[in-house]
């Protein structure tokens, strides 16, 4: 690979709408709305390309051809529009495609938009298609059951009780109160509630997972050399990378080693020429507490078996060593699959610009974003900086 | 946009397997097989990225996360893998993503792979999701019925009988006999058979459409500056572009003007710095005869209302002015959706290198590829040259 991508890329506009249990808007309306808002935010009336992330509309809305549908609904006749997917990491795949379009010189303005409307029909069986249909789903496995197994293995391997994960949920819910777009912005979650929550699949408890919801978010990208023409404080994308692991958890030498997270982070750190110590906060993929824990280890913030300490010792809190889920994360802002990484990107944009309101963390100059597709099978890493 | 993409891109390896009515292989096996074959063809054992095109596996195989599944099945642990879609133009979207990856400097070797296994379950209702679910499909529209309407409008507007389309089918079937990978390589189709074929949706007859089938194909891309290290006769991708039209046919000012085909072709011609007269052959999207006809007009090979003349006068034959579907096209090689544009790219690769066997056309130096998603809603154009 070339030492750097050939054109540097920056974010010049963002848009997000409140995550809701059930949006009154249709999928296309949600998508078109954030596209138009993001363009307005960047001060542009036209873009060259639009990349849409959506995982579930095929089944939940009976709709393919999502990117063109949204472009059309937003009035962008003629624009390049393609859909991209990476299972539950789909939003980050849209971001990477828009990054590609700018970095390659094929576009000067590109939108990455993610949208998911999970309230239309039961989402769980559709989400399970992120697993191997012939060898996992066929035996009744779901994302939830697979993550519960990994969590169980972690607890047994490192001899820790389930309570070591409590702070992942508490931190997320605490932070979500400061984010007006968060699904659970008004929900009070106490330590006792986390401890006493019903067990969904042992040992995984309610607050160890993330909610089904509706949401859409978008960002506008431009070449860094032109970014200030659109925005007086653009945010740089220092690196974008993807890595995969064996599709089936059972095929991995060590399911507690999030190989794809490790490899994609390593690639991204090399591209950005930084290391984990340079990262001021980490928007990780806290779809399940165990994923947060393993991601902290895979990226290099903790040794194997010690990710939970960062939670238990409060180092993931906004004032800790490595704040995570600073505006609620997947757990409490919500996890509208195809939109999730775009929400995270919007939040990073706000944090780096000092515009995160009450959720603002101090000294936010370099941010890490990771998105996990399936049970660690596909991981995208993005690094952002002022 | 920059005047050219920042790194030029070439094809250094290809692979295709015979298109079949029903493959004995599973979707993942088909995909992994062409990935491994394409890498072997390029003489490489590792690639940086894999972009998979597939439209129907969500429903037909109950499987999402296709790119990672195929990468895993091919033994490529760690590799970047993402899925991309543009409805029935999905294969070309995978090609564009791989092009992006190389052009941006984010990858030095990238695979575009397309795979579709349509024999697993009824494909037609799933294909219809390429239309607008809320405003077209809901009223019973299908790709077939929508194309039949456009065909009817063409015949009425220009006052031509249905027979003017006959040669699109005859040319495709004739050419498919010379392609060992074609679905209908052994099927004799006579002018009488085309004329007397049953009408599916008036005025659209059996041979005006393309068959449901199974197939997979892949190409390996590298920077042009490094391409000869992998292949002594690489083929250049001079341009890659996408444009969209209003999603719903009913919203378009003139459904007989394939706006997205026109705009994406114009962008591609500008990028490649060529014009239609420079094109030696055209692998068009002959899913329906009417699409072939309108594409010839939109790209500039014929005036509006006169595309049919190129067929009727034999100019689309291998020895004509603008040969199309030189190895059978979607009609007779087959149209395994996500794989189709990759088959076309393989065929173009062979034609440009003079390796198309009995199907070889003369003076093949510049090739045009178009892929149509939905009823003209998304069109990708690629231009290739020696």
CSV table of N, CA, C and O in Angstrom, one decimal, chain A residues 41-78:
chain,number,residue,atom,x,y,z
A,41,UNK,N,-25.6,21.4,6.4
A,41,UNK,CA,-24.6,21.6,7.4
A,41,UNK,C,-23.3,21.9,6.8
A,41,UNK,O,-22.5,22.7,7.3
A,42,UNK,N,-23.0,21.3,5.6
A,42,UNK,CA,-21.8,21.6,4.9
A,42,UNK,C,-21.9,22.7,4.0
A,42,UNK,O,-20.9,23.2,3.4
A,43,UNK,N,-23.1,23.3,3.9
A,43,UNK,CA,-23.3,24.4,3.0
A,43,UNK,C,-23.2,24.1,1.5
A,43,UNK,O,-22.8,24.9,0.7
A,44,UNK,N,-23.7,22.9,1.1
A,44,UNK,CA,-23.6,22.5,-0.3
A,44,UNK,C,-25.0,22.1,-0.7
A,44,UNK,O,-25.8,21.7,0.0
A,45,UNK,N,-25.2,22.2,-2.0
A,45,UNK,CA,-26.5,21.8,-2.6
A,45,UNK,C,-26.4,20.6,-3.5
A,45,UNK,O,-27.4,20.2,-4.1
A,46,UNK,N,-25.2,20.2,-3.7
A,46,UNK,CA,-25.0,19.1,-4.6
A,46,UNK,C,-23.8,18.3,-4.1
A,46,UNK,O,-22.9,18.9,-3.5
A,47,UNK,N,-23.8,17.0,-4.3
A,47,UNK,CA,-22.6,16.2,-4.0
A,47,UNK,C,-22.3,15.3,-5.2
A,47,UNK,O,-23.2,15.1,-6.0
A,48,UNK,N,-21.1,14.7,-5.2
A,48,UNK,CA,-20.8,13.8,-6.3
A,48,UNK,C,-21.2,12.4,-6.1
A,48,UNK,O,-21.5,11.6,-7.0
A,49,UNK,N,-21.3,12.0,-4.8
A,49,UNK,CA,-21.6,10.6,-4.5
A,49,UNK,C,-22.2,10.4,-3.2
A,49,UNK,O,-22.0,11.2,-2.2
A,50,UNK,N,-23.0,9.3,-3.1
A,50,UNK,CA,-23.7,9.0,-1.8
A,50,UNK,C,-23.5,7.5,-1.6
A,50,UNK,O,-23.8,6.7,-2.5
A,51,UNK,N,-23.1,7.2,-0.4
A,51,UNK,CA,-22.9,5.8,0.0
A,51,UNK,C,-23.8,5.5,1.2
A,51,UNK,O,-23.6,6.1,2.2
A,52,UNK,N,-24.7,4.5,1.0
A,52,UNK,CA,-25.7,4.2,2.0
A,52,UNK,C,-25.4,2.9,2.7
A,52,UNK,O,-25.2,1.9,2.1
A,53,UNK,N,-25.5,3.0,4.0
A,53,UNK,CA,-25.3,1.8,4.9
A,53,UNK,C,-26.7,1.4,5.4
A,53,UNK,O,-27.4,2.2,6.0
A,54,UNK,N,-27.1,0.2,5.1
A,54,UNK,CA,-28.3,-0.4,5.6
A,54,UNK,C,-28.2,-1.9,5.6
A,54,UNK,O,-27.8,-2.4,4.6
A,55,UNK,N,-28.6,-2.5,6.7
A,55,UNK,CA,-28.5,-4.0,6.8
A,55,UNK,C,-29.8,-4.7,6.6
A,55,UNK,O,-29.8,-5.9,6.2
A,56,UNK,N,-30.9,-4.1,7.0
A,56,UNK,CA,-32.1,-4.9,7.2
A,56,UNK,C,-33.3,-4.6,6.3
A,56,UNK,O,-34.3,-5.3,6.4
A,57,UNK,N,-33.2,-3.6,5.5
A,57,UNK,CA,-34.4,-3.2,4.7
A,57,UNK,C,-34.9,-4.3,3.8
A,57,UNK,O,-36.1,-4.3,3.5
A,58,UNK,N,-34.0,-5.1,3.3
A,58,UNK,CA,-34.4,-6.2,2.4
A,58,UNK,C,-35.6,-6.9,3.0
A,58,UNK,O,-36.6,-7.2,2.3
A,59,UNK,N,-35.5,-7.3,4.3
A,59,UNK,CA,-36.6,-8.1,4.9
A,59,UNK,C,-37.6,-7.1,5.6
A,59,UNK,O,-38.8,-7.4,5.5
A,60,UNK,N,-37.1,-6.1,6.3
A,60,UNK,CA,-38.0,-5.4,7.2
A,60,UNK,C,-38.9,-4.4,6.4
A,60,UNK,O,-40.0,-4.1,6.8
A,61,UNK,N,-38.3,-3.9,5.3
A,61,UNK,CA,-39.1,-3.0,4.4
A,61,UNK,C,-39.4,-3.6,3.0
A,61,UNK,O,-40.0,-2.9,2.2
A,62,UNK,N,-38.9,-4.8,2.8
A,62,UNK,CA,-39.1,-5.3,1.4
A,62,UNK,C,-38.4,-4.5,0.4
A,62,UNK,O,-38.9,-4.4,-0.8
A,63,UNK,N,-37.3,-3.9,0.7
A,63,UNK,CA,-36.7,-2.9,-0.2
A,63,UNK,C,-35.2,-3.1,-0.3
A,63,UNK,O,-34.5,-3.1,0.7
A,64,UNK,N,-34.8,-3.3,-1.6
A,64,UNK,CA,-33.3,-3.2,-1.9
A,64,UNK,C,-33.1,-1.9,-2.6
A,64,UNK,O,-34.0,-1.1,-2.7
A,65,UNK,N,-31.9,-1.7,-3.2
A,65,UNK,CA,-31.7,-0.5,-4.0
A,65,UNK,C,-31.8,0.8,-3.1
A,65,UNK,O,-32.3,1.8,-3.6
A,66,UNK,N,-31.4,0.6,-1.9
A,66,UNK,CA,-31.6,1.7,-0.9
A,66,UNK,C,-30.8,3.0,-1.2
A,66,UNK,O,-31.4,4.1,-0.9
A,67,UNK,N,-29.6,2.9,-1.7
A,67,UNK,CA,-28.9,4.1,-1.9
A,67,UNK,C,-29.5,5.0,-2.9
A,67,UNK,O,-29.7,6.2,-2.7
A,68,UNK,N,-30.0,4.4,-4.0
A,68,UNK,CA,-30.6,5.2,-5.1
A,68,UNK,C,-32.0,5.7,-4.6
A,68,UNK,O,-32.4,6.8,-4.9
A,69,UNK,N,-32.7,4.9,-3.8
A,69,UNK,CA,-34.0,5.3,-3.3
A,69,UNK,C,-33.8,6.6,-2.4
A,69,UNK,O,-34.5,7.6,-2.6
A,70,UNK,N,-32.8,6.6,-1.6
A,70,UNK,CA,-32.6,7.7,-0.7
A,70,UNK,C,-32.1,8.9,-1.5
A,70,UNK,O,-32.5,10.1,-1.2
A,71,UNK,N,-31.2,8.7,-2.4
A,71,UNK,CA,-30.7,9.8,-3.3
A,71,UNK,C,-31.9,10.4,-4.0
A,71,UNK,O,-32.0,11.7,-4.1
A,72,UNK,N,-32.7,9.6,-4.5
A,72,UNK,CA,-33.9,10.1,-5.3
A,72,UNK,C,-34.8,10.9,-4.4
A,72,UNK,O,-35.3,12.0,-4.7
A,73,UNK,N,-35.1,10.3,-3.2
A,73,UNK,CA,-36.0,10.9,-2.2
A,73,UNK,C,-35.4,12.3,-1.7
A,73,UNK,O,-36.2,13.2,-1.4
A,74,UNK,N,-34.1,12.4,-1.8
A,74,UNK,CA,-33.4,13.6,-1.3
A,74,UNK,C,-33.3,14.6,-2.5
A,74,UNK,O,-32.8,15.7,-2.3
A,75,UNK,N,-33.8,14.2,-3.7
A,75,UNK,CA,-33.8,15.1,-4.8
A,75,UNK,C,-32.5,15.2,-5.6
A,75,UNK,O,-32.3,16.1,-6.4
A,76,UNK,N,-31.6,14.2,-5.3
A,76,UNK,CA,-30.3,14.3,-5.9
A,76,UNK,C,-30.2,13.5,-7.2
A,76,UNK,O,-29.4,12.6,-7.4
A,77,UNK,N,-31.1,13.8,-8.2
A,77,UNK,CA,-31.1,13.1,-9.4
A,77,UNK,C,-29.7,13.1,-10.1
A,77,UNK,O,-29.1,14.2,-10.1
A,78,UNK,N,-29.2,12.0,-10.5
A,78,UNK,CA,-27.9,12.0,-11.3
A,78,UNK,C,-26.8,11.5,-10.4
A,78,UNK,O,-25.8,11.0,-10.9
